Amino acid sequence: FNFKIIYRRYAGLYFCICVDVTDNNLAYLEAIHNFVEVLNEYFHNVCELDLVFNFYKVYTVVDEMFLAGEIRETSQTKVLKQLLMLQSLE
């Protein structure tokens, strides 16, 4: 197999990413941390129920931060600004 799973636990929630075996673990651990911080800011202290009942918003966050499985955006400010703009369109 040419893939590995990188995961991190935050307050009982596990966040996992499947990546190529040659990819840098620390870069993806940082990406997971960044993703969780954006979720925390967006949902105001994210919990499991936020993820379950707002899965479409979580997918929007993923779309803003990752593109074709690669890290697209690392600036939390830019991601949150874009998310708030999209939310205003609803």
PDB file of N, CA and C in Angstrom:
ATOM      1  N   PHE A   1       0.828  -1.177   0.000  1.00  0.00           N
ATOM      2  CA  PHE A   1       0.000   0.000   0.000  1.00  0.00           C
ATOM      3  C   PHE A   1       0.875   1.245   0.000  1.00  0.00           C
ATOM      4  N   ASN A   2       0.422   2.280  -0.641  1.00  0.00           N
ATOM      5  CA  ASN A   2       1.207   3.497  -0.755  1.00  0.00           C
ATOM      6  C   ASN A   2       0.642   4.646   0.062  1.00  0.00           C
ATOM      7  N   PHE A   3      -0.153   4.322   1.080  1.00  0.00           N
ATOM      8  CA  PHE A   3      -0.783   5.360   1.882  1.00  0.00           C
ATOM      9  C   PHE A   3      -0.571   5.101   3.363  1.00  0.00           C
ATOM     10  N   LYS A   4      -0.670   6.163   4.139  1.00  0.00           N
ATOM     11  CA  LYS A   4      -0.630   6.052   5.595  1.00  0.00           C
ATOM     12  C   LYS A   4      -1.680   6.997   6.166  1.00  0.00           C
ATOM     13  N   ILE A   5      -2.119   6.696   7.380  1.00  0.00           N
ATOM     14  CA  ILE A   5      -3.119   7.529   8.039  1.00  0.00           C
ATOM     15  C   ILE A   5      -2.429   8.327   9.138  1.00  0.00           C
ATOM     16  N   ILE A   6      -2.650   9.626   9.093  1.00  0.00           N
ATOM     17  CA  ILE A   6      -2.141  10.523  10.128  1.00  0.00           C
ATOM     18  C   ILE A   6      -3.363  11.039  10.882  1.00  0.00           C
ATOM     19  N   TYR A   7      -3.309  10.951  12.209  1.00  0.00           N
ATOM     20  CA  TYR A   7      -4.470  11.381  12.987  1.00  0.00           C
ATOM     21  C   TYR A   7      -4.033  12.151  14.218  1.00  0.00           C
ATOM     22  N   ARG A   8      -4.987  12.892  14.739  1.00  0.00           N
ATOM     23  CA  ARG A   8      -4.762  13.656  15.962  1.00  0.00           C
ATOM     24  C   ARG A   8      -6.072  13.703  16.730  1.00  0.00           C
ATOM     25  N   ARG A   9      -5.985  13.638  18.044  1.00  0.00           N
ATOM     26  CA  ARG A   9      -7.179  13.644  18.895  1.00  0.00           C
ATOM     27  C   ARG A   9      -7.311  14.994  19.582  1.00  0.00           C
ATOM     28  N   TYR A  10      -8.511  15.551  19.523  1.00  0.00           N
ATOM     29  CA  TYR A  10      -8.836  16.805  20.206  1.00  0.00           C
ATOM     30  C   TYR A  10     -10.126  16.600  20.982  1.00  0.00           C
ATOM     31  N   ALA A  11     -10.023  16.640  22.301  1.00  0.00           N
ATOM     32  CA  ALA A  11     -11.197  16.575  23.185  1.00  0.00           C
ATOM     33  C   ALA A  11     -12.168  15.459  22.800  1.00  0.00           C
ATOM     34  N   GLY A  12     -11.662  14.287  22.554  1.00  0.00           N
ATOM     35  CA  GLY A  12     -12.511  13.142  22.234  1.00  0.00           C
ATOM     36  C   GLY A  12     -12.866  12.993  20.769  1.00  0.00           C
ATOM     37  N   LEU A  13     -12.466  13.951  19.939  1.00  0.00           N
ATOM     38  CA  LEU A  13     -12.708  13.863  18.500  1.00  0.00           C
ATOM     39  C   LEU A  13     -11.408  13.482  17.805  1.00  0.00           C
ATOM     40  N   TYR A  14     -11.486  12.533  16.889  1.00  0.00           N
ATOM     41  CA  TYR A  14     -10.319  12.136  16.115  1.00  0.00           C
ATOM     42  C   TYR A  14     -10.428  12.713  14.707  1.00  0.00           C
ATOM     43  N   PHE A  15      -9.374  13.329  14.247  1.00  0.00           N
ATOM     44  CA  PHE A  15      -9.296  13.869  12.891  1.00  0.00           C
ATOM     45  C   PHE A  15      -8.220  13.096  12.156  1.00  0.00           C
ATOM     46  N   CYS A  16      -8.591  12.482  11.036  1.00  0.00           N
ATOM     47  CA  CYS A  16      -7.688  11.606  10.302  1.00  0.00           C
ATOM     48  C   CYS A  16      -7.520  12.082   8.866  1.00  0.00           C
ATOM     49  N   ILE A  17      -6.305  11.917   8.358  1.00  0.00           N
ATOM     50  CA  ILE A  17      -6.008  12.214   6.958  1.00  0.00           C
ATOM     51  C   ILE A  17      -5.229  11.035   6.395  1.00  0.00           C
ATOM     52  N   CYS A  18      -5.634  10.567   5.237  1.00  0.00           N
ATOM     53  CA  CYS A  18      -4.911   9.512   4.533  1.00  0.00           C
ATOM     54  C   CYS A  18      -4.011  10.189   3.502  1.00  0.00           C
ATOM     55  N   VAL A  19      -2.698   9.943   3.601  1.00  0.00           N
ATOM     56  CA  VAL A  19      -1.729  10.617   2.739  1.00  0.00           C
ATOM     57  C   VAL A  19      -0.769   9.598   2.130  1.00  0.00           C
ATOM     58  N   ASP A  20      -0.012  10.061   1.164  1.00  0.00           N
ATOM     59  CA  ASP A  20       1.016   9.241   0.536  1.00  0.00           C
ATOM     60  C   ASP A  20       2.115   8.945   1.558  1.00  0.00           C
ATOM     61  N   VAL A  21       2.744   7.772   1.455  1.00  0.00           N
ATOM     62  CA  VAL A  21       3.773   7.393   2.427  1.00  0.00           C
ATOM     63  C   VAL A  21       4.978   8.319   2.410  1.00  0.00           C
ATOM     64  N   THR A  22       5.191   9.028   1.327  1.00  0.00           N
ATOM     65  CA  THR A  22       6.350   9.928   1.241  1.00  0.00           C
ATOM     66  C   THR A  22       6.051  11.328   1.773  1.00  0.00           C
ATOM     67  N   ASP A  23       4.798  11.615   2.095  1.00  0.00           N
ATOM     68  CA  ASP A  23       4.441  12.944   2.592  1.00  0.00           C
ATOM     69  C   ASP A  23       4.960  13.157   4.010  1.00  0.00           C
ATOM     70  N   ASN A  24       5.184  14.414   4.338  1.00  0.00           N
ATOM     71  CA  ASN A  24       5.722  14.808   5.633  1.00  0.00           C
ATOM     72  C   ASN A  24       4.638  14.740   6.712  1.00  0.00           C
ATOM     73  N   ASN A  25       4.869  13.915   7.741  1.00  0.00           N
ATOM     74  CA  ASN A  25       3.893  13.759   8.826  1.00  0.00           C
ATOM     75  C   ASN A  25       3.620  15.073   9.545  1.00  0.00           C
ATOM     76  N   LEU A  26       4.682  15.818   9.833  1.00  0.00           N
ATOM     77  CA  LEU A  26       4.511  17.051  10.599  1.00  0.00           C
ATOM     78  C   LEU A  26       3.685  18.085   9.847  1.00  0.00           C
ATOM     79  N   ALA A  27       3.834  18.135   8.542  1.00  0.00           N
ATOM     80  CA  ALA A  27       3.051  19.085   7.747  1.00  0.00           C
ATOM     81  C   ALA A  27       1.563  18.770   7.866  1.00  0.00           C
ATOM     82  N   TYR A  28       1.215  17.494   7.845  1.00  0.00           N
ATOM     83  CA  TYR A  28      -0.196  17.127   7.930  1.00  0.00           C
ATOM     84  C   TYR A  28      -0.729  17.184   9.355  1.00  0.00           C
ATOM     85  N   LEU A  29       0.116  16.959  10.349  1.00  0.00           N
ATOM     86  CA  LEU A  29      -0.316  17.175  11.733  1.00  0.00           C
ATOM     87  C   LEU A  29      -0.632  18.655  11.947  1.00  0.00           C
ATOM     88  N   GLU A  30       0.193  19.511  11.362  1.00  0.00           N
ATOM     89  CA  GLU A  30      -0.057  20.955  11.436  1.00  0.00           C
ATOM     90  C   GLU A  30      -1.332  21.324  10.677  1.00  0.00           C
ATOM     91  N   ALA A  31      -1.573  20.671   9.535  1.00  0.00           N
ATOM     92  CA  ALA A  31      -2.795  20.924   8.758  1.00  0.00           C
ATOM     93  C   ALA A  31      -4.035  20.522   9.555  1.00  0.00           C
ATOM     94  N   ILE A  32      -3.958  19.389  10.242  1.00  0.00           N
ATOM     95  CA  ILE A  32      -5.076  18.957  11.083  1.00  0.00           C
ATOM     96  C   ILE A  32      -5.303  19.981  12.195  1.00  0.00           C
ATOM     97  N   HIS A  33      -4.235  20.412  12.830  1.00  0.00           N
ATOM     98  CA  HIS A  33      -4.345  21.402  13.908  1.00  0.00           C
ATOM     99  C   HIS A  33      -4.973  22.701  13.389  1.00  0.00           C
ATOM    100  N   ASN A  34      -4.526  23.138  12.246  1.00  0.00           N
ATOM    101  CA  ASN A  34      -5.072  24.347  11.620  1.00  0.00           C
ATOM    102  C   ASN A  34      -6.559  24.173  11.313  1.00  0.00           C
ATOM    103  N   PHE A  35      -6.930  23.023  10.773  1.00  0.00           N
ATOM    104  CA  PHE A  35      -8.321  22.697  10.453  1.00  0.00           C
ATOM    105  C   PHE A  35      -9.186  22.754  11.714  1.00  0.00           C
ATOM    106  N   VAL A  36      -8.701  22.157  12.796  1.00  0.00           N
ATOM    107  CA  VAL A  36      -9.460  22.139  14.051  1.00  0.00           C
ATOM    108  C   VAL A  36      -9.602  23.553  14.618  1.00  0.00           C
ATOM    109  N   GLU A  37      -8.556  24.353  14.507  1.00  0.00           N
ATOM    110  CA  GLU A  37      -8.655  25.736  14.987  1.00  0.00           C
ATOM    111  C   GLU A  37      -9.675  26.543  14.189  1.00  0.00           C
ATOM    112  N   VAL A  38      -9.735  26.317  12.876  1.00  0.00           N
ATOM    113  CA  VAL A  38     -10.738  26.999  12.057  1.00  0.00           C
ATOM    114  C   VAL A  38     -12.137  26.526  12.457  1.00  0.00           C
ATOM    115  N   LEU A  39     -12.319  25.223  12.638  1.00  0.00           N
ATOM    116  CA  LEU A  39     -13.620  24.707  13.080  1.00  0.00           C
ATOM    117  C   LEU A  39     -14.004  25.296  14.430  1.00  0.00           C
ATOM    118  N   ASN A  40     -13.040  25.374  15.324  1.00  0.00           N
ATOM    119  CA  ASN A  40     -13.293  25.918  16.662  1.00  0.00           C
ATOM    120  C   ASN A  40     -13.752  27.368  16.597  1.00  0.00           C
ATOM    121  N   GLU A  41     -13.127  28.126  15.753  1.00  0.00           N
ATOM    122  CA  GLU A  41     -13.500  29.533  15.594  1.00  0.00           C
ATOM    123  C   GLU A  41     -14.857  29.667  14.891  1.00  0.00           C
ATOM    124  N   TYR A  42     -15.068  28.863  13.873  1.00  0.00           N
ATOM    125  CA  TYR A  42     -16.294  28.944  13.075  1.00  0.00           C
ATOM    126  C   TYR A  42     -17.524  28.507  13.875  1.00  0.00           C
ATOM    127  N   PHE A  43     -17.385  27.425  14.635  1.00  0.00           N
ATOM    128  CA  PHE A  43     -18.514  26.902  15.419  1.00  0.00           C
ATOM    129  C   PHE A  43     -18.494  27.382  16.871  1.00  0.00           C
ATOM    130  N   HIS A  44     -17.555  28.228  17.239  1.00  0.00           N
ATOM    131  CA  HIS A  44     -17.434  28.726  18.616  1.00  0.00           C
ATOM    132  C   HIS A  44     -17.342  27.566  19.606  1.00  0.00           C
ATOM    133  N   ASN A  45     -16.187  26.930  19.627  1.00  0.00           N
ATOM    134  CA  ASN A  45     -15.886  25.770  20.468  1.00  0.00           C
ATOM    135  C   ASN A  45     -16.586  24.520  19.930  1.00  0.00           C
ATOM    136  N   VAL A  46     -16.049  23.980  18.870  1.00  0.00           N
ATOM    137  CA  VAL A  46     -16.648  22.868  18.132  1.00  0.00           C
ATOM    138  C   VAL A  46     -16.783  21.614  19.000  1.00  0.00           C
ATOM    139  N   CYS A  47     -17.875  20.889  18.771  1.00  0.00           N
ATOM    140  CA  CYS A  47     -18.088  19.608  19.435  1.00  0.00           C
ATOM    141  C   CYS A  47     -18.628  18.619  18.401  1.00  0.00           C
ATOM    142  N   GLU A  48     -18.780  17.379  18.808  1.00  0.00           N
ATOM    143  CA  GLU A  48     -19.222  16.333  17.891  1.00  0.00           C
ATOM    144  C   GLU A  48     -20.571  16.655  17.245  1.00  0.00           C
ATOM    145  N   LEU A  49     -21.493  17.207  18.001  1.00  0.00           N
ATOM    146  CA  LEU A  49     -22.818  17.518  17.455  1.00  0.00           C
ATOM    147  C   LEU A  49     -22.749  18.576  16.363  1.00  0.00           C
ATOM    148  N   ASP A  50     -21.827  19.531  16.495  1.00  0.00           N
ATOM    149  CA  ASP A  50     -21.640  20.532  15.431  1.00  0.00           C
ATOM    150  C   ASP A  50     -21.252  19.846  14.125  1.00  0.00           C
ATOM    151  N   LEU A  51     -20.359  18.877  14.231  1.00  0.00           N
ATOM    152  CA  LEU A  51     -19.892  18.174  13.039  1.00  0.00           C
ATOM    153  C   LEU A  51     -20.986  17.302  12.426  1.00  0.00           C
ATOM    154  N   VAL A  52     -21.776  16.671  13.281  1.00  0.00           N
ATOM    155  CA  VAL A  52     -22.834  15.771  12.794  1.00  0.00           C
ATOM    156  C   VAL A  52     -23.961  16.558  12.125  1.00  0.00           C
ATOM    157  N   PHE A  53     -24.435  17.599  12.792  1.00  0.00           N
ATOM    158  CA  PHE A  53     -25.601  18.317  12.285  1.00  0.00           C
ATOM    159  C   PHE A  53     -25.269  19.419  11.288  1.00  0.00           C
ATOM    160  N   ASN A  54     -23.993  19.743  11.143  1.00  0.00           N
ATOM    161  CA  ASN A  54     -23.573  20.763  10.185  1.00  0.00           C
ATOM    162  C   ASN A  54     -22.479  20.224   9.266  1.00  0.00           C
ATOM    163  N   PHE A  55     -22.630  18.958   8.868  1.00  0.00           N
ATOM    164  CA  PHE A  55     -21.600  18.312   8.054  1.00  0.00           C
ATOM    165  C   PHE A  55     -21.339  19.073   6.759  1.00  0.00           C
ATOM    166  N   TYR A  56     -22.359  19.707   6.206  1.00  0.00           N
ATOM    167  CA  TYR A  56     -22.182  20.453   4.959  1.00  0.00           C
ATOM    168  C   TYR A  56     -21.284  21.676   5.176  1.00  0.00           C
ATOM    169  N   LYS A  57     -21.339  22.263   6.365  1.00  0.00           N
ATOM    170  CA  LYS A  57     -20.447  23.374   6.680  1.00  0.00           C
ATOM    171  C   LYS A  57     -19.009  22.872   6.868  1.00  0.00           C
ATOM    172  N   VAL A  58     -18.879  21.686   7.459  1.00  0.00           N
ATOM    173  CA  VAL A  58     -17.555  21.089   7.628  1.00  0.00           C
ATOM    174  C   VAL A  58     -16.940  20.823   6.257  1.00  0.00           C
ATOM    175  N   TYR A  59     -17.736  20.313   5.314  1.00  0.00           N
ATOM    176  CA  TYR A  59     -17.240  20.086   3.952  1.00  0.00           C
ATOM    177  C   TYR A  59     -16.818  21.401   3.288  1.00  0.00           C
ATOM    178  N   THR A  60     -17.513  22.471   3.604  1.00  0.00           N
ATOM    179  CA  THR A  60     -17.134  23.778   3.064  1.00  0.00           C
ATOM    180  C   THR A  60     -15.776  24.206   3.605  1.00  0.00           C
ATOM    181  N   VAL A  61     -15.550  23.966   4.893  1.00  0.00           N
ATOM    182  CA  VAL A  61     -14.249  24.272   5.486  1.00  0.00           C
ATOM    183  C   VAL A  61     -13.159  23.438   4.816  1.00  0.00           C
ATOM    184  N   VAL A  62     -13.423  22.156   4.614  1.00  0.00           N
ATOM    185  CA  VAL A  62     -12.458  21.281   3.935  1.00  0.00           C
ATOM    186  C   VAL A  62     -12.171  21.813   2.530  1.00  0.00           C
ATOM    187  N   ASP A  63     -13.215  22.210   1.812  1.00  0.00           N
ATOM    188  CA  ASP A  63     -13.039  22.744   0.452  1.00  0.00           C
ATOM    189  C   ASP A  63     -12.195  24.013   0.442  1.00  0.00           C
ATOM    190  N   GLU A  64     -12.318  24.828   1.478  1.00  0.00           N
ATOM    191  CA  GLU A  64     -11.542  26.060   1.537  1.00  0.00           C
ATOM    192  C   GLU A  64     -10.077  25.808   1.885  1.00  0.00           C
ATOM    193  N   MET A  65      -9.809  24.736   2.638  1.00  0.00           N
ATOM    194  CA  MET A  65      -8.453  24.503   3.134  1.00  0.00           C
ATOM    195  C   MET A  65      -7.652  23.501   2.306  1.00  0.00           C
ATOM    196  N   PHE A  66      -8.348  22.599   1.607  1.00  0.00           N
ATOM    197  CA  PHE A  66      -7.670  21.550   0.844  1.00  0.00           C
ATOM    198  C   PHE A  66      -8.187  21.537  -0.585  1.00  0.00           C
ATOM    199  N   LEU A  67      -7.312  21.210  -1.524  1.00  0.00           N
ATOM    200  CA  LEU A  67      -7.684  21.111  -2.930  1.00  0.00           C
ATOM    201  C   LEU A  67      -7.021  19.869  -3.507  1.00  0.00           C
ATOM    202  N   ALA A  68      -7.829  18.938  -3.995  1.00  0.00           N
ATOM    203  CA  ALA A  68      -7.330  17.692  -4.589  1.00  0.00           C
ATOM    204  C   ALA A  68      -6.415  16.946  -3.619  1.00  0.00           C
ATOM    205  N   GLY A  69      -6.754  16.990  -2.334  1.00  0.00           N
ATOM    206  CA  GLY A  69      -5.987  16.265  -1.340  1.00  0.00           C
ATOM    207  C   GLY A  69      -4.722  16.957  -0.879  1.00  0.00           C
ATOM    208  N   GLU A  70      -4.456  18.141  -1.368  1.00  0.00           N
ATOM    209  CA  GLU A  70      -3.264  18.892  -0.969  1.00  0.00           C
ATOM    210  C   GLU A  70      -3.683  20.121  -0.168  1.00  0.00           C
ATOM    211  N   ILE A  71      -2.785  20.600   0.668  1.00  0.00           N
ATOM    212  CA  ILE A  71      -3.061  21.785   1.469  1.00  0.00           C
ATOM    213  C   ILE A  71      -3.144  22.988   0.534  1.00  0.00           C
ATOM    214  N   ARG A  72      -4.274  23.673   0.563  1.00  0.00           N
ATOM    215  CA  ARG A  72      -4.509  24.808  -0.326  1.00  0.00           C
ATOM    216  C   ARG A  72      -4.287  26.134   0.385  1.00  0.00           C
ATOM    217  N   GLU A  73      -4.848  26.258   1.565  1.00  0.00           N
ATOM    218  CA  GLU A  73      -4.783  27.529   2.292  1.00  0.00           C
ATOM    219  C   GLU A  73      -4.415  27.268   3.746  1.00  0.00           C
ATOM    220  N   THR A  74      -3.445  28.012   4.255  1.00  0.00           N
ATOM    221  CA  THR A  74      -3.028  27.844   5.647  1.00  0.00           C
ATOM    222  C   THR A  74      -3.419  29.032   6.520  1.00  0.00           C
ATOM    223  N   SER A  75      -3.853  30.112   5.913  1.00  0.00           N
ATOM    224  CA  SER A  75      -4.231  31.296   6.682  1.00  0.00           C
ATOM    225  C   SER A  75      -5.646  31.131   7.247  1.00  0.00           C
ATOM    226  N   GLN A  76      -5.726  31.047   8.556  1.00  0.00           N
ATOM    227  CA  GLN A  76      -7.030  30.904   9.200  1.00  0.00           C
ATOM    228  C   GLN A  76      -7.892  32.135   8.952  1.00  0.00           C
ATOM    229  N   THR A  77      -7.287  33.282   8.929  1.00  0.00           N
ATOM    230  CA  THR A  77      -8.029  34.529   8.700  1.00  0.00           C
ATOM    231  C   THR A  77      -8.699  34.522   7.331  1.00  0.00           C
ATOM    232  N   LYS A  78      -7.962  34.121   6.303  1.00  0.00           N
ATOM    233  CA  LYS A  78      -8.527  34.081   4.949  1.00  0.00           C
ATOM    234  C   LYS A  78      -9.649  33.055   4.852  1.00  0.00           C
ATOM    235  N   VAL A  79      -9.453  31.894   5.463  1.00  0.00           N
ATOM    236  CA  VAL A  79     -10.480  30.844   5.416  1.00  0.00           C
ATOM    237  C   VAL A  79     -11.740  31.315   6.123  1.00  0.00           C
ATOM    238  N   LEU A  80     -11.598  31.871   7.313  1.00  0.00           N
ATOM    239  CA  LEU A  80     -12.766  32.337   8.069  1.00  0.00           C
ATOM    240  C   LEU A  80     -13.483  33.481   7.353  1.00  0.00           C
ATOM    241  N   LYS A  81     -12.727  34.369   6.739  1.00  0.00           N
ATOM    242  CA  LYS A  81     -13.328  35.470   5.977  1.00  0.00           C
ATOM    243  C   LYS A  81     -14.171  34.924   4.824  1.00  0.00           C
ATOM    244  N   GLN A  82     -13.629  33.948   4.113  1.00  0.00           N
ATOM    245  CA  GLN A  82     -14.359  33.329   3.002  1.00  0.00           C
ATOM    246  C   GLN A  82     -15.598  32.588   3.509  1.00  0.00           C
ATOM    247  N   LEU A  83     -15.488  31.891   4.627  1.00  0.00           N
ATOM    248  CA  LEU A  83     -16.625  31.170   5.194  1.00  0.00           C
ATOM    249  C   LEU A  83     -17.737  32.119   5.617  1.00  0.00           C
ATOM    250  N   LEU A  84     -17.365  33.235   6.215  1.00  0.00           N
ATOM    251  CA  LEU A  84     -18.377  34.221   6.617  1.00  0.00           C
ATOM    252  C   LEU A  84     -19.055  34.849   5.406  1.00  0.00           C
ATOM    253  N   MET A  85     -18.284  35.058   4.343  1.00  0.00           N
ATOM    254  CA  MET A  85     -18.873  35.586   3.108  1.00  0.00           C
ATOM    255  C   MET A  85     -19.870  34.579   2.522  1.00  0.00           C
ATOM    256  N   LEU A  86     -19.488  33.312   2.504  1.00  0.00           N
ATOM    257  CA  LEU A  86     -20.397  32.276   1.982  1.00  0.00           C
ATOM    258  C   LEU A  86     -21.629  32.142   2.870  1.00  0.00           C
ATOM    259  N   GLN A  87     -21.451  32.274   4.159  1.00  0.00           N
ATOM    260  CA  GLN A  87     -22.586  32.177   5.081  1.00  0.00           C
ATOM    261  C   GLN A  87     -23.564  33.328   4.877  1.00  0.00           C
ATOM    262  N   SER A  88     -23.063  34.496   4.525  1.00  0.00           N
ATOM    263  CA  SER A  88     -23.939  35.641   4.286  1.00  0.00           C
ATOM    264  C   SER A  88     -24.807  35.447   3.041  1.00  0.00           C
ATOM    265  N   LEU A  89     -24.388  34.559   2.147  1.00  0.00           N
ATOM    266  CA  LEU A  89     -25.159  34.299   0.931  1.00  0.00           C
ATOM    267  C   LEU A  89     -26.331  33.344   1.162  1.00  0.00           C
ATOM    268  N   GLU A  90     -26.311  32.648   2.301  1.00  0.00           N
ATOM    269  CA  GLU A  90     -27.379  31.667   2.594  1.00  0.00           C
ATOM    270  C   GLU A  90     -28.690  32.331   2.901  1.00  0.00           C
TER     271      GLU A  90
END
